Short mmCIF file of C-alpha atoms in Angstrom, two decimals:
data_model
loop_
_atom_site.label_atom_id
_atom_site.label_comp_id
_atom_site.label_asym_id
_atom_site.label_seq_id
_atom_site.Cartn_x
_atom_site.Cartn_y
_atom_site.Cartn_z
CA MET A 1 0.00 0.00 0.00
CA ALA A 2 1.25 3.46 -0.83
CA SER A 3 1.78 6.02 1.89
CA ARG A 4 -1.10 8.45 2.33
CA LEU A 5 -1.71 11.63 4.23
CA ASN A 6 -5.02 12.05 5.99
CA PRO A 7 -6.44 13.88 8.96
CA TYR A 8 -7.11 12.20 12.28
CA LEU A 9 -9.85 13.95 14.18
CA SER A 10 -10.58 13.85 17.90
CA PHE A 11 -14.05 14.20 19.38
CA ASP A 12 -15.61 14.66 22.80
CA GLY A 13 -17.90 11.62 22.85
CA ASP A 14 -19.62 12.09 19.47
CA ALA A 15 -17.08 10.42 17.16
CA ARG A 16 -19.63 7.85 15.99
CA GLN A 17 -22.12 10.52 14.95
CA ALA A 18 -19.43 12.64 13.28
CA LEU A 19 -17.88 9.76 11.33
CA GLU A 20 -21.32 8.53 10.24
CA PHE A 21 -22.07 12.08 9.05
CA TYR A 22 -18.84 12.14 7.00
CA GLN A 23 -19.80 8.79 5.52
CA GLU A 24 -23.10 10.39 4.39
CA VAL A 25 -21.13 13.26 2.85
CA PHE A 26 -18.44 11.22 1.04
CA GLY A 27 -19.79 7.64 0.86
CA GLY A 28 -17.48 4.71 1.42
CA THR A 29 -16.74 2.11 4.06
CA LEU A 30 -16.72 3.07 7.73
CA THR A 31 -14.98 0.89 10.32
CA LEU A 32 -15.58 1.71 13.99
CA ASN A 33 -13.92 0.13 17.01
CA THR A 34 -14.96 1.04 20.55
CA TYR A 35 -12.97 1.11 23.78
CA GLY A 36 -15.11 -1.91 24.74
CA ASP A 37 -13.82 -3.79 21.69
CA PHE A 38 -10.27 -3.23 22.96
CA GLY A 39 -10.50 -4.58 26.49
CA GLN A 40 -12.60 -2.03 28.37
CA PRO A 41 -16.07 -3.61 28.05
CA GLY A 42 -17.37 -2.65 31.51
CA SER A 43 -16.13 0.93 31.67
CA SER A 44 -18.24 4.04 31.20
CA ASP A 45 -16.26 4.67 27.99
CA SER A 46 -16.86 1.21 26.49
CA GLY A 47 -19.23 2.54 23.80
CA LYS A 48 -17.00 5.43 22.76
CA ILE A 49 -14.92 5.17 19.60
CA MET A 50 -11.28 4.21 20.15
CA HIS A 51 -10.52 4.22 16.42
CA GLY A 52 -12.61 4.89 13.35
CA MET A 53 -11.64 4.94 9.70
CA LEU A 54 -13.62 6.02 6.65
CA GLU A 55 -12.29 4.99 3.23
CA THR A 56 -14.18 6.57 0.35
CA PRO A 57 -14.63 5.59 -3.29
CA GLY A 58 -12.84 8.84 -4.26
CA GLY A 59 -9.67 7.80 -2.41
CA PHE A 60 -10.13 9.92 0.73
CA THR A 61 -9.23 8.45 4.11
CA LEU A 62 -10.51 10.03 7.31
CA MET A 63 -9.68 8.69 10.75
CA GLY A 64 -11.01 9.74 14.13
CA ALA A 65 -11.74 8.78 17.71
CA ASP A 66 -13.22 10.02 20.95
CA ASN A 67 -10.58 11.53 23.21
CA PRO A 68 -9.08 8.99 25.59
CA PRO A 69 -10.49 9.19 29.12
CA GLY A 70 -8.94 12.03 31.12
CA THR A 71 -7.79 14.08 28.12
CA GLU A 72 -9.10 17.53 27.24
CA HIS A 73 -11.01 18.10 24.01
CA VAL A 74 -10.24 21.37 22.20
CA PRO A 75 -12.22 21.57 18.92
CA GLY A 76 -10.30 22.98 15.97
CA SER A 77 -7.13 23.39 17.97
CA ASN A 78 -4.41 22.84 15.37
CA PHE A 79 -5.68 21.46 12.10
CA SER A 80 -8.00 21.90 9.23
CA VAL A 81 -9.16 19.43 6.69
CA CYS A 82 -8.63 20.47 3.10
CA LEU A 83 -10.41 19.07 0.06
CA ASN A 84 -9.01 20.19 -3.25
CA GLY A 85 -9.10 19.21 -6.87
CA ASP A 86 -10.69 20.14 -10.17
CA ASP A 87 -13.96 18.14 -10.11
CA ALA A 88 -16.16 21.15 -9.45
CA ALA A 89 -19.46 19.25 -9.26
CA GLU A 90 -18.13 16.73 -6.74
CA LEU A 91 -16.43 19.34 -4.56
CA ARG A 92 -19.44 21.67 -4.61
CA GLY A 93 -21.60 18.73 -3.51
CA HIS A 94 -19.28 18.05 -0.57
CA TRP A 95 -19.25 21.77 0.29
CA GLU A 96 -23.05 21.95 0.31
CA LYS A 97 -23.31 19.03 2.73
CA LEU A 98 -20.44 20.12 4.97
CA SER A 99 -21.62 23.73 5.18
CA ALA A 100 -25.23 22.82 6.03
CA GLY A 101 -25.68 23.90 9.64
CA ALA A 102 -22.07 25.08 9.72
CA SER A 103 -20.40 28.37 10.49
CA VAL A 104 -19.17 29.64 7.12
CA SER A 105 -16.19 31.98 7.44
CA VAL A 106 -15.45 32.21 3.68
CA PRO A 107 -18.26 31.46 1.21
CA LEU A 108 -17.35 29.12 -1.64
CA GLU A 109 -16.62 31.58 -4.44
CA LYS A 110 -13.93 32.57 -6.92
CA GLN A 111 -10.84 34.00 -5.23
CA MET A 112 -8.10 36.35 -6.41
CA TRP A 113 -5.84 33.40 -7.26
CA GLY A 114 -8.44 32.09 -9.72
CA ASP A 115 -9.78 29.09 -7.80
CA GLU A 116 -13.09 28.71 -6.03
CA PHE A 117 -12.44 28.49 -2.30
CA GLY A 118 -14.51 28.31 0.86
CA MET A 119 -14.01 27.74 4.58
CA CYS A 120 -16.47 26.54 7.17
CA THR A 121 -16.58 24.93 10.57
CA ASP A 122 -19.07 22.07 10.52
CA ARG A 123 -21.64 21.27 13.17
CA PHE A 124 -19.08 19.10 15.01
CA GLY A 125 -16.54 21.94 15.32
CA VAL A 126 -14.24 20.67 12.56
CA PRO A 127 -12.75 23.35 10.26
CA TRP A 128 -12.86 22.59 6.51
CA MET A 129 -11.35 24.25 3.44
CA VAL A 130 -12.57 23.46 -0.08
CA ASN A 131 -10.51 24.59 -3.07
CA ILE A 132 -11.67 24.00 -6.65
CA SER A 133 -9.00 24.54 -9.28
CA PRO A 134 -9.78 25.04 -12.96
CA ARG A 135 -9.50 21.85 -15.01
CA GLN A 136 -6.23 21.55 -16.88
CA SER A 137 -6.57 20.82 -20.62
#
């Protein structure tokens, strides 16, 4: 398997809901493992997600988990997730779903560098950037 770069997102108890939402947005196969699956079946955290991975038909990989017990959750602390490419219809479709119910800081529109670009923070507190480049002939 080739190396790949993908975001790993942390959540404060709603990783399952967030990862299922992203599966609705992008499609694909979602694998979820709970803390209970990994040897903590009787704990209060047993139903929380220890590791989740979404692999999409478009080649995206998104991983995430609920914060381990005793760790602080700080939404949007040091990352953003960027989607970019030249398939305008696909990327606009993702933008529409991600920005629904989101806080949009930059509307998806043509920018001074010639691409369409938008930024939003989705309903789970995750910051997203979408950049649509013109198709190359």
